[in-house]
């Protein structure tokens, strides 16, 4: 593949749409540090692109094109002049990252780059050589779809993490709003562009009251367009809520979220912002597709959805009574929210920040992963030797079998004053374990249990099930 100029076609309009492409843009830049990378995007998304000059050199507004970017009332009369200007640029590579390619492949090929790559739909037309097109991986999450395209082109992944750089201007914007945020607050985001993607406001209000009753002040986030929905939630709540539905840039909103303990939101751009900030969240899916858009980290984020045959749908307003939203109860949302909050009441340093780890009874797969992750790992068997010194270790992980307790070994680590101590247990052990991970509900092998524990601590790739963690002071 050439190392010259690259144009990426992704004209999806939302913040979440853009954030889910960041891992691919990061991988592209890492593999092609000297290339000029331009993004052909929906007008209005340049404010997102401007935050990533280290990945994207240029933003090119997409012209109206049926099936790609066609706002109401738009016409395609500007397309010939646009294409003439693009052809003069003679891009070396055009990458189609705008969905399956059913309509976006046509626009991408019209750019007439030296080479073009992207996906094609299962029942669609596959462009001929020398272009490189691959079958659209429609069952993969959005983040991985784009990364898979690059991997097909021998461009390796640079990780799946989302990110949003913050600037001093974001702090200035938030300060200009003169908002006094309460201590220990949680954020509720009841809005979404389409009504079909909104959980009922009375249910958001009920969740807000439960969280407030547990001592967490409620902040309602949203754009100016979300003001009517936010006002309805605030009116229905019995406890007071701070309503921040107003014009606010993504950076200022990110600063609000960064100070929160939790986000409860519809499936909309703010849910991806929470992922970028590593803010625990409960995401409620109505019309949207959780298989495509749900957060990948299922220990930090809970995605809730009802099994309905009509999802995903493109209706702005549901014509059949909104069963996808109404089937999700208040109790289900509050249970997920409170479980995540319990894990953060006495937060500990991120396990990925530990450098020297003591591993007790680690299986070979877990041991191999620990050695790849941490600067220094000491492997011991049960019980740990009494000469353990706290100064030698930042953290200790006690690995056990299905009917074994971690507390005997964890107590030795506690006496040695190792600050972080984790294990799988259904028992209550006070502060002996700082991170007590409930065991899996299904029967797993010893090796699988050990990897399950690492996943819960955020130091292994997440699986498909949620892994809650109880944390003690």
mmCIF file of C-alpha atoms in Angstrom, residues 17-384:
data_model
loop_
_atom_site.group_PDB
_atom_site.id
_atom_site.type_symbol
_atom_site.label_atom_id
_atom_site.label_comp_id
_atom_site.label_asym_id
_atom_site.label_seq_id
_atom_site.Cartn_x
_atom_site.Cartn_y
_atom_site.Cartn_z
ATOM 1 C CA UNK A 17 -20.197 7.930 14.939
ATOM 2 C CA UNK A 18 -16.944 9.849 14.879
ATOM 3 C CA UNK A 19 -15.556 8.533 18.179
ATOM 4 C CA UNK A 20 -16.069 4.941 17.044
ATOM 5 C CA UNK A 21 -13.789 5.654 14.070
ATOM 6 C CA UNK A 22 -10.969 7.052 16.227
ATOM 7 C CA UNK A 23 -9.283 3.667 16.877
ATOM 8 C CA UNK A 24 -9.060 3.091 13.108
ATOM 9 C CA UNK A 25 -7.753 6.617 12.501
ATOM 10 C CA UNK A 26 -5.167 6.069 15.226
ATOM 11 C CA UNK A 27 -4.064 2.786 13.668
ATOM 12 C CA UNK A 28 -3.876 4.413 10.248
ATOM 13 C CA UNK A 29 -1.663 7.205 11.544
ATOM 14 C CA UNK A 30 0.546 4.796 13.472
ATOM 15 C CA UNK A 31 1.122 2.717 10.334
ATOM 16 C CA UNK A 32 1.453 5.694 7.987
ATOM 17 C CA UNK A 33 3.074 8.479 10.049
ATOM 18 C CA UNK A 34 4.244 10.426 6.990
ATOM 19 C CA UNK A 35 1.027 10.238 4.952
ATOM 20 C CA UNK A 36 -1.324 13.150 4.462
ATOM 21 C CA UNK A 37 -4.644 11.877 5.842
ATOM 22 C CA UNK A 38 -7.866 13.664 4.885
ATOM 23 C CA UNK A 39 -11.323 12.853 6.207
ATOM 24 C CA UNK A 40 -14.330 13.273 3.924
ATOM 25 C CA UNK A 41 -16.990 13.870 6.553
ATOM 26 C CA UNK A 42 -20.456 15.231 7.116
ATOM 27 C CA UNK A 43 -20.536 19.042 7.359
ATOM 28 C CA UNK A 44 -20.698 19.949 11.032
ATOM 29 C CA UNK A 45 -18.327 17.208 12.191
ATOM 30 C CA UNK A 46 -15.237 19.344 11.585
ATOM 31 C CA UNK A 47 -15.459 20.381 15.248
ATOM 32 C CA UNK A 48 -14.704 16.779 16.176
ATOM 33 C CA UNK A 49 -11.948 16.407 13.586
ATOM 34 C CA UNK A 50 -10.238 19.559 14.892
ATOM 35 C CA UNK A 51 -9.480 17.725 18.145
ATOM 36 C CA UNK A 52 -7.362 15.149 16.339
ATOM 37 C CA UNK A 53 -4.681 16.975 14.322
ATOM 38 C CA UNK A 54 -2.284 14.186 15.326
ATOM 39 C CA UNK A 55 -4.411 11.724 13.317
ATOM 40 C CA UNK A 56 -6.134 13.830 10.641
ATOM 41 C CA UNK A 57 -4.415 16.485 8.537
ATOM 42 C CA UNK A 58 -7.455 17.798 6.685
ATOM 43 C CA UNK A 59 -11.235 17.844 6.823
ATOM 44 C CA UNK A 60 -13.138 17.826 3.509
ATOM 45 C CA UNK A 61 -16.910 18.467 3.749
ATOM 46 C CA UNK A 62 -18.827 15.746 1.942
ATOM 47 C CA UNK A 63 -21.103 16.875 -0.884
ATOM 48 C CA UNK A 64 -24.768 15.834 -0.850
ATOM 49 C CA UNK A 65 -24.893 12.264 -2.135
ATOM 50 C CA UNK A 66 -27.897 9.931 -1.923
ATOM 51 C CA UNK A 67 -27.528 7.321 0.801
ATOM 52 C CA UNK A 68 -24.386 8.904 2.247
ATOM 53 C CA UNK A 69 -24.996 12.538 3.172
ATOM 54 C CA UNK A 70 -28.282 14.016 2.007
ATOM 55 C CA UNK A 71 -29.779 16.549 4.433
ATOM 56 C CA UNK A 72 -33.387 17.659 3.848
ATOM 57 C CA UNK A 73 -33.714 19.951 0.858
ATOM 58 C CA UNK A 74 -30.181 19.284 -0.400
ATOM 59 C CA UNK A 75 -29.413 18.789 -4.065
ATOM 60 C CA UNK A 76 -26.513 17.113 -5.851
ATOM 61 C CA UNK A 77 -25.731 19.907 -8.331
ATOM 62 C CA UNK A 78 -22.425 20.640 -6.541
ATOM 63 C CA UNK A 79 -21.114 17.084 -7.029
ATOM 64 C CA UNK A 80 -19.408 17.535 -10.454
ATOM 65 C CA UNK A 81 -17.358 20.539 -9.297
ATOM 66 C CA UNK A 82 -16.465 18.729 -6.088
ATOM 67 C CA UNK A 83 -15.233 15.652 -7.956
ATOM 68 C CA UNK A 84 -13.209 17.752 -10.394
ATOM 69 C CA UNK A 85 -11.369 19.349 -7.470
ATOM 70 C CA UNK A 86 -10.793 15.977 -5.789
ATOM 71 C CA UNK A 87 -9.455 14.399 -8.990
ATOM 72 C CA UNK A 88 -6.838 17.131 -9.212
ATOM 73 C CA UNK A 89 -5.596 16.063 -5.781
ATOM 74 C CA UNK A 90 -4.801 12.541 -7.079
ATOM 75 C CA UNK A 91 -5.138 10.728 -3.755
ATOM 76 C CA UNK A 92 -3.100 7.538 -3.510
ATOM 77 C CA UNK A 93 -5.680 5.667 -1.432
ATOM 78 C CA UNK A 94 -9.384 6.077 -0.669
ATOM 79 C CA UNK A 95 -10.707 4.162 2.357
ATOM 80 C CA UNK A 96 -14.448 3.624 2.603
ATOM 81 C CA UNK A 97 -15.370 3.526 6.333
ATOM 82 C CA UNK A 98 -19.001 4.514 5.864
ATOM 83 C CA UNK A 99 -20.890 1.314 6.600
ATOM 84 C CA UNK A 100 -21.391 -1.660 4.310
ATOM 85 C CA UNK A 101 -20.681 0.263 1.123
ATOM 86 C CA UNK A 102 -24.151 -0.261 -0.326
ATOM 87 C CA UNK A 103 -24.249 3.416 -1.329
ATOM 88 C CA UNK A 104 -20.930 4.777 -0.054
ATOM 89 C CA UNK A 105 -18.789 2.622 -2.374
ATOM 90 C CA UNK A 106 -20.147 4.536 -5.353
ATOM 91 C CA UNK A 107 -19.051 7.870 -3.884
ATOM 92 C CA UNK A 108 -15.677 6.473 -2.822
ATOM 93 C CA UNK A 109 -14.933 5.110 -6.296
ATOM 94 C CA UNK A 110 -15.948 8.426 -7.865
ATOM 95 C CA UNK A 111 -13.027 10.026 -5.993
ATOM 96 C CA UNK A 112 -10.747 8.160 -8.445
ATOM 97 C CA UNK A 113 -7.896 7.487 -6.034
ATOM 98 C CA UNK A 114 -5.074 5.288 -7.293
ATOM 99 C CA UNK A 115 -6.397 2.523 -5.045
ATOM 100 C CA UNK A 116 -9.650 2.141 -3.167
ATOM 101 C CA UNK A 117 -10.464 -0.159 -0.267
ATOM 102 C CA UNK A 118 -13.515 -0.817 1.844
ATOM 103 C CA UNK A 119 -16.325 -3.252 2.496
ATOM 104 C CA UNK A 120 -19.078 -4.521 0.236
ATOM 105 C CA UNK A 121 -22.461 -5.874 1.406
ATOM 106 C CA UNK A 122 -23.314 -9.549 1.184
ATOM 107 C CA UNK A 123 -25.835 -8.953 -1.595
ATOM 108 C CA UNK A 124 -24.063 -6.023 -3.161
ATOM 109 C CA UNK A 125 -21.653 -5.370 -5.984
ATOM 110 C CA UNK A 126 -17.977 -5.980 -5.316
ATOM 111 C CA UNK A 127 -15.695 -3.499 -7.124
ATOM 112 C CA UNK A 128 -13.022 -5.081 -9.341
ATOM 113 C CA UNK A 129 -9.236 -5.112 -8.984
ATOM 114 C CA UNK A 130 -6.988 -3.253 -8.346
ATOM 115 C CA UNK A 131 -9.380 -2.096 -5.664
ATOM 116 C CA UNK A 132 -9.511 -4.154 -2.478
ATOM 117 C CA UNK A 133 -12.939 -4.736 -1.023
ATOM 118 C CA UNK A 134 -13.916 -7.209 1.669
ATOM 119 C CA UNK A 135 -17.208 -8.705 2.816
ATOM 120 C CA UNK A 136 -18.826 -6.418 5.400
ATOM 121 C CA UNK A 137 -18.508 -7.924 8.934
ATOM 122 C CA UNK A 138 -22.061 -7.027 9.906
ATOM 123 C CA UNK A 139 -22.028 -8.925 13.212
ATOM 124 C CA UNK A 140 -18.966 -7.119 14.599
ATOM 125 C CA UNK A 141 -19.073 -3.979 16.792
ATOM 126 C CA UNK A 142 -18.581 -0.734 14.889
ATOM 127 C CA UNK A 143 -15.111 -0.107 16.318
ATOM 128 C CA UNK A 144 -13.871 -3.512 15.208
ATOM 129 C CA UNK A 145 -15.416 -3.259 11.737
ATOM 130 C CA UNK A 146 -13.131 -0.361 10.872
ATOM 131 C CA UNK A 147 -10.110 -2.011 12.474
ATOM 132 C CA UNK A 148 -10.787 -5.208 10.539
ATOM 133 C CA UNK A 149 -10.680 -3.259 7.296
ATOM 134 C CA UNK A 150 -7.229 -1.930 8.145
ATOM 135 C CA UNK A 151 -6.010 -5.344 9.244
ATOM 136 C CA UNK A 152 -7.030 -6.710 5.822
ATOM 137 C CA UNK A 153 -4.672 -4.082 4.397
ATOM 138 C CA UNK A 154 -1.841 -5.162 6.739
ATOM 139 C CA UNK A 155 -2.281 -2.101 8.942
ATOM 140 C CA UNK A 156 -2.247 -3.367 12.558
ATOM 141 C CA UNK A 157 -4.524 -2.152 15.306
ATOM 142 C CA UNK A 158 -3.295 0.417 17.817
ATOM 143 C CA UNK A 159 -5.942 -0.570 20.384
ATOM 144 C CA UNK A 160 -9.722 -0.264 20.687
ATOM 145 C CA UNK A 161 -9.817 2.592 23.205
ATOM 146 C CA UNK A 162 -11.858 5.664 22.378
ATOM 147 C CA UNK A 163 -10.446 9.101 23.148
ATOM 148 C CA UNK A 164 -11.369 12.777 23.096
ATOM 149 C CA UNK A 165 -8.585 15.325 23.655
ATOM 150 C CA UNK A 166 -9.586 18.231 25.922
ATOM 151 C CA UNK A 167 -8.304 21.789 25.607
ATOM 152 C CA UNK A 168 -8.075 24.872 27.803
ATOM 153 C CA UNK A 169 -10.918 26.356 25.763
ATOM 154 C CA UNK A 170 -13.165 23.546 27.029
ATOM 155 C CA UNK A 171 -12.464 24.549 30.626
ATOM 156 C CA UNK A 172 -13.126 28.176 29.704
ATOM 157 C CA UNK A 173 -16.450 27.265 28.100
ATOM 158 C CA UNK A 174 -17.598 25.331 31.141
ATOM 159 C CA UNK A 175 -16.559 28.174 33.447
ATOM 160 C CA UNK A 176 -18.489 30.650 31.286
ATOM 161 C CA UNK A 177 -21.671 28.662 31.932
ATOM 162 C CA UNK A 178 -21.320 29.464 35.644
ATOM 163 C CA UNK A 179 -22.552 26.013 36.619
ATOM 164 C CA UNK A 180 -21.939 24.812 40.165
ATOM 165 C CA UNK A 181 -21.773 21.029 40.052
ATOM 166 C CA UNK A 182 -22.579 19.171 43.288
ATOM 167 C CA UNK A 183 -20.204 16.699 44.901
ATOM 168 C CA UNK A 184 -20.528 13.029 43.979
ATOM 169 C CA UNK A 185 -23.111 13.571 41.247
ATOM 170 C CA UNK A 186 -24.438 11.198 38.612
ATOM 171 C CA UNK A 187 -25.487 12.207 35.111
ATOM 172 C CA UNK A 188 -28.720 11.249 33.378
ATOM 173 C CA UNK A 189 -28.985 11.887 29.633
ATOM 174 C CA UNK A 190 -32.647 11.313 28.695
ATOM 175 C CA UNK A 191 -32.484 12.891 25.242
ATOM 176 C CA UNK A 192 -31.738 11.509 21.794
ATOM 177 C CA UNK A 193 -32.269 12.952 18.337
ATOM 178 C CA UNK A 194 -35.082 10.525 17.434
ATOM 179 C CA UNK A 195 -37.966 9.804 19.778
ATOM 180 C CA UNK A 196 -37.654 6.112 18.893
ATOM 181 C CA UNK A 197 -34.285 6.084 20.677
ATOM 182 C CA UNK A 198 -35.551 7.638 23.921
ATOM 183 C CA UNK A 199 -36.466 5.688 27.032
ATOM 184 C CA UNK A 200 -39.600 7.260 28.600
ATOM 185 C CA UNK A 201 -38.894 10.413 30.672
ATOM 186 C CA UNK A 202 -40.996 9.162 33.586
ATOM 187 C CA UNK A 203 -38.674 6.152 33.861
ATOM 188 C CA UNK A 204 -35.582 8.338 33.780
ATOM 189 C CA UNK A 205 -37.207 10.373 36.557
ATOM 190 C CA UNK A 206 -37.827 7.247 38.623
ATOM 191 C CA UNK A 207 -34.179 6.178 38.205
ATOM 192 C CA UNK A 208 -33.049 9.667 39.173
ATOM 193 C CA UNK A 209 -35.097 9.547 42.365
ATOM 194 C CA UNK A 210 -33.620 6.194 43.366
ATOM 195 C CA UNK A 211 -30.072 7.439 42.813
ATOM 196 C CA UNK A 212 -30.779 10.686 44.678
ATOM 197 C CA UNK A 213 -32.275 8.704 47.555
ATOM 198 C CA UNK A 214 -28.988 6.802 47.745
ATOM 199 C CA UNK A 215 -27.117 10.081 48.149
ATOM 200 C CA UNK A 216 -26.080 10.815 44.560
ATOM 201 C CA UNK A 217 -27.144 14.267 43.298
ATOM 202 C CA UNK A 218 -28.584 14.145 39.777
ATOM 203 C CA UNK A 219 -27.361 16.243 36.850
ATOM 204 C CA UNK A 220 -29.358 16.119 33.609
ATOM 205 C CA UNK A 221 -27.169 16.571 30.533
ATOM 206 C CA UNK A 222 -28.305 17.352 27.011
ATOM 207 C CA UNK A 223 -28.215 19.750 24.110
ATOM 208 C CA UNK A 224 -30.557 22.696 23.644
ATOM 209 C CA UNK A 225 -32.785 20.388 21.567
ATOM 210 C CA UNK A 226 -33.097 18.098 24.604
ATOM 211 C CA UNK A 227 -34.539 20.861 26.805
ATOM 212 C CA UNK A 228 -38.190 19.676 26.615
ATOM 213 C CA UNK A 229 -37.254 16.102 27.519
ATOM 214 C CA UNK A 230 -34.965 17.208 30.348
ATOM 215 C CA UNK A 231 -37.636 19.557 31.694
ATOM 216 C CA UNK A 232 -40.116 16.681 31.742
ATOM 217 C CA UNK A 233 -37.700 14.497 33.705
ATOM 218 C CA UNK A 234 -36.937 17.266 36.194
ATOM 219 C CA UNK A 235 -40.655 17.975 36.649
ATOM 220 C CA UNK A 236 -41.446 14.307 37.289
ATOM 221 C CA UNK A 237 -38.641 13.797 39.813
ATOM 222 C CA UNK A 238 -39.377 14.148 43.514
ATOM 223 C CA UNK A 239 -35.770 15.104 44.243
ATOM 224 C CA UNK A 240 -34.127 18.203 42.764
ATOM 225 C CA UNK A 241 -31.980 17.830 39.641
ATOM 226 C CA UNK A 242 -29.571 20.232 37.945
ATOM 227 C CA UNK A 243 -30.649 20.613 34.306
ATOM 228 C CA UNK A 244 -27.792 21.326 31.875
ATOM 229 C CA UNK A 245 -29.750 21.099 28.614
ATOM 230 C CA UNK A 246 -28.158 23.995 26.740
ATOM 231 C CA UNK A 247 -25.695 24.649 23.927
ATOM 232 C CA UNK A 248 -22.438 23.058 25.012
ATOM 233 C CA UNK A 249 -19.452 21.832 23.051
ATOM 234 C CA UNK A 250 -18.273 18.233 23.302
ATOM 235 C CA UNK A 251 -15.254 19.250 25.391
ATOM 236 C CA UNK A 252 -17.275 21.108 28.023
ATOM 237 C CA UNK A 253 -19.736 18.211 28.152
ATOM 238 C CA UNK A 254 -16.813 15.826 28.595
ATOM 239 C CA UNK A 255 -15.613 17.878 31.575
ATOM 240 C CA UNK A 256 -19.066 17.600 33.156
ATOM 241 C CA UNK A 257 -19.044 13.847 32.630
ATOM 242 C CA UNK A 258 -15.467 13.492 33.856
ATOM 243 C CA UNK A 259 -16.514 14.728 37.287
ATOM 244 C CA UNK A 260 -19.479 12.345 37.529
ATOM 245 C CA UNK A 261 -19.663 8.987 39.275
ATOM 246 C CA UNK A 262 -21.912 7.432 36.615
ATOM 247 C CA UNK A 263 -23.863 8.103 33.425
ATOM 248 C CA UNK A 264 -27.294 6.677 32.604
ATOM 249 C CA UNK A 265 -28.123 7.432 28.976
ATOM 250 C CA UNK A 266 -29.928 6.435 25.852
ATOM 251 C CA UNK A 267 -27.927 4.966 23.004
ATOM 252 C CA UNK A 268 -26.557 8.251 21.692
ATOM 253 C CA UNK A 269 -23.254 10.089 21.286
ATOM 254 C CA UNK A 270 -22.816 10.817 24.988
ATOM 255 C CA UNK A 271 -22.605 7.075 25.710
ATOM 256 C CA UNK A 272 -19.471 6.845 23.543
ATOM 257 C CA UNK A 273 -18.091 9.925 25.263
ATOM 258 C CA UNK A 274 -18.418 8.059 28.565
ATOM 259 C CA UNK A 275 -16.413 5.201 27.056
ATOM 260 C CA UNK A 276 -13.680 7.624 26.005
ATOM 261 C CA UNK A 277 -13.587 9.040 29.551
ATOM 262 C CA UNK A 278 -13.750 5.583 31.163
ATOM 263 C CA UNK A 279 -16.813 6.763 33.070
ATOM 264 C CA UNK A 280 -19.030 3.844 34.169
ATOM 265 C CA UNK A 281 -22.350 3.941 32.363
ATOM 266 C CA UNK A 282 -25.685 2.264 31.845
ATOM 267 C CA UNK A 283 -26.738 2.521 28.189
ATOM 268 C CA UNK A 284 -30.380 1.920 27.294
ATOM 269 C CA UNK A 285 -30.942 0.662 23.748
ATOM 270 C CA UNK A 286 -34.330 1.228 22.147
ATOM 271 C CA UNK A 287 -34.320 1.401 18.347
ATOM 272 C CA UNK A 288 -30.529 1.202 18.039
ATOM 273 C CA UNK A 289 -28.399 -1.877 17.448
ATOM 274 C CA UNK A 290 -26.507 -2.955 20.604
ATOM 275 C CA UNK A 291 -24.504 -5.513 18.658
ATOM 276 C CA UNK A 292 -22.996 -2.673 16.646
ATOM 277 C CA UNK A 293 -22.907 0.249 19.095
ATOM 278 C CA UNK A 294 -22.692 -1.132 22.654
ATOM 279 C CA UNK A 295 -19.505 -0.354 24.635
ATOM 280 C CA UNK A 296 -16.909 -3.098 24.369
ATOM 281 C CA UNK A 297 -15.910 -2.946 28.053
ATOM 282 C CA UNK A 298 -18.801 -4.802 29.654
ATOM 283 C CA UNK A 299 -17.351 -4.611 33.153
ATOM 284 C CA UNK A 300 -17.395 -0.794 33.167
ATOM 285 C CA UNK A 301 -20.510 -0.287 31.016
ATOM 286 C CA UNK A 302 -23.877 -2.056 31.084
ATOM 287 C CA UNK A 303 -25.908 -2.179 27.873
ATOM 288 C CA UNK A 304 -29.588 -2.909 28.434
ATOM 289 C CA UNK A 305 -32.006 -3.887 25.692
ATOM 290 C CA UNK A 306 -35.123 -5.960 25.167
ATOM 291 C CA UNK A 307 -35.214 -8.787 22.594
ATOM 292 C CA UNK A 308 -37.531 -7.433 19.894
ATOM 293 C CA UNK A 309 -37.662 -8.502 16.250
ATOM 294 C CA UNK A 310 -37.999 -4.981 14.845
ATOM 295 C CA UNK A 311 -34.577 -3.720 16.004
ATOM 296 C CA UNK A 312 -32.729 -1.897 14.578
ATOM 297 C CA UNK A 313 -35.182 0.483 12.965
ATOM 298 C CA UNK A 314 -34.993 3.856 11.258
ATOM 299 C CA UNK A 315 -38.370 5.203 12.385
ATOM 300 C CA UNK A 316 -38.113 8.604 14.085
ATOM 301 C CA UNK A 317 -41.260 7.704 16.047
ATOM 302 C CA UNK A 318 -42.196 4.090 16.708
ATOM 303 C CA UNK A 319 -45.467 3.141 14.950
ATOM 304 C CA UNK A 320 -46.200 0.068 17.113
ATOM 305 C CA UNK A 321 -46.071 1.301 20.714
ATOM 306 C CA UNK A 322 -42.305 1.345 21.318
ATOM 307 C CA UNK A 323 -41.893 -2.166 22.791
ATOM 308 C CA UNK A 324 -38.080 -1.948 22.622
ATOM 309 C CA UNK A 325 -38.092 0.897 25.171
ATOM 310 C CA UNK A 326 -41.131 0.006 27.247
ATOM 311 C CA UNK A 327 -39.877 -3.532 27.891
ATOM 312 C CA UNK A 328 -36.916 -2.186 29.901
ATOM 313 C CA UNK A 329 -37.989 -1.605 33.493
ATOM 314 C CA UNK A 330 -36.874 0.964 36.041
ATOM 315 C CA UNK A 331 -35.724 -1.798 38.383
ATOM 316 C CA UNK A 332 -33.378 -3.226 35.744
ATOM 317 C CA UNK A 333 -31.753 0.147 35.112
ATOM 318 C CA UNK A 334 -31.425 1.118 38.772
ATOM 319 C CA UNK A 335 -29.948 -2.286 39.672
ATOM 320 C CA UNK A 336 -27.256 -1.881 37.028
ATOM 321 C CA UNK A 337 -26.584 1.713 38.070
ATOM 322 C CA UNK A 338 -26.288 0.955 41.767
ATOM 323 C CA UNK A 339 -24.031 -2.016 41.126
ATOM 324 C CA UNK A 340 -21.620 0.185 39.171
ATOM 325 C CA UNK A 341 -21.786 2.898 41.826
ATOM 326 C CA UNK A 342 -20.953 0.457 44.618
ATOM 327 C CA UNK A 343 -17.737 -0.347 42.801
ATOM 328 C CA UNK A 344 -16.749 3.334 42.830
ATOM 329 C CA UNK A 345 -17.719 4.364 46.355
ATOM 330 C CA UNK A 346 -14.149 3.714 47.509
ATOM 331 C CA UNK A 347 -12.191 3.864 44.272
ATOM 332 C CA UNK A 348 -8.743 2.361 44.022
ATOM 333 C CA UNK A 349 -6.014 3.166 41.507
ATOM 334 C CA UNK A 350 -6.506 1.579 38.138
ATOM 335 C CA UNK A 351 -4.981 -1.883 38.049
ATOM 336 C CA UNK A 352 -3.346 -1.064 34.759
ATOM 337 C CA UNK A 353 -1.252 1.562 36.623
ATOM 338 C CA UNK A 354 0.366 -1.082 38.848
ATOM 339 C CA UNK A 355 3.970 -1.942 37.990
ATOM 340 C CA UNK A 356 5.024 -4.695 40.438
ATOM 341 C CA UNK A 357 2.525 -7.509 40.955
ATOM 342 C CA UNK A 358 2.496 -10.573 43.188
ATOM 343 C CA UNK A 359 0.575 -13.456 41.552
ATOM 344 C CA UNK A 360 -0.554 -16.324 43.791
ATOM 345 C CA UNK A 361 -1.286 -19.670 42.094
ATOM 346 C CA UNK A 362 -1.585 -18.211 38.599
ATOM 347 C CA UNK A 363 -2.356 -20.653 35.773
ATOM 348 C CA UNK A 364 -0.077 -20.540 32.714
ATOM 349 C CA UNK A 365 -2.466 -18.406 30.580
ATOM 350 C CA UNK A 366 -2.922 -15.876 33.373
ATOM 351 C CA UNK A 367 0.801 -15.861 34.108
ATOM 352 C CA UNK A 368 1.610 -15.208 30.465
ATOM 353 C CA UNK A 369 -0.838 -12.326 30.315
ATOM 354 C CA UNK A 370 0.525 -10.790 33.515
ATOM 355 C CA UNK A 371 4.070 -10.930 32.200
ATOM 356 C CA UNK A 372 2.988 -9.107 29.057
ATOM 357 C CA UNK A 373 1.082 -6.470 31.037
ATOM 358 C CA UNK A 374 3.216 -5.512 34.031
ATOM 359 C CA UNK A 375 6.777 -4.390 34.470
ATOM 360 C CA UNK A 376 7.548 -7.001 37.133
ATOM 361 C CA UNK A 377 5.608 -10.087 38.288
ATOM 362 C CA UNK A 378 6.524 -12.500 41.079
ATOM 363 C CA UNK A 379 4.795 -15.908 41.010
ATOM 364 C CA UNK A 380 4.258 -17.763 44.283
ATOM 365 C CA UNK A 381 2.095 -20.636 45.484
ATOM 366 C CA UNK A 382 -0.278 -20.756 48.457
ATOM 367 C CA UNK A 383 0.432 -19.686 51.100
ATOM 368 C CA UNK A 384 2.613 -16.734 50.116
#
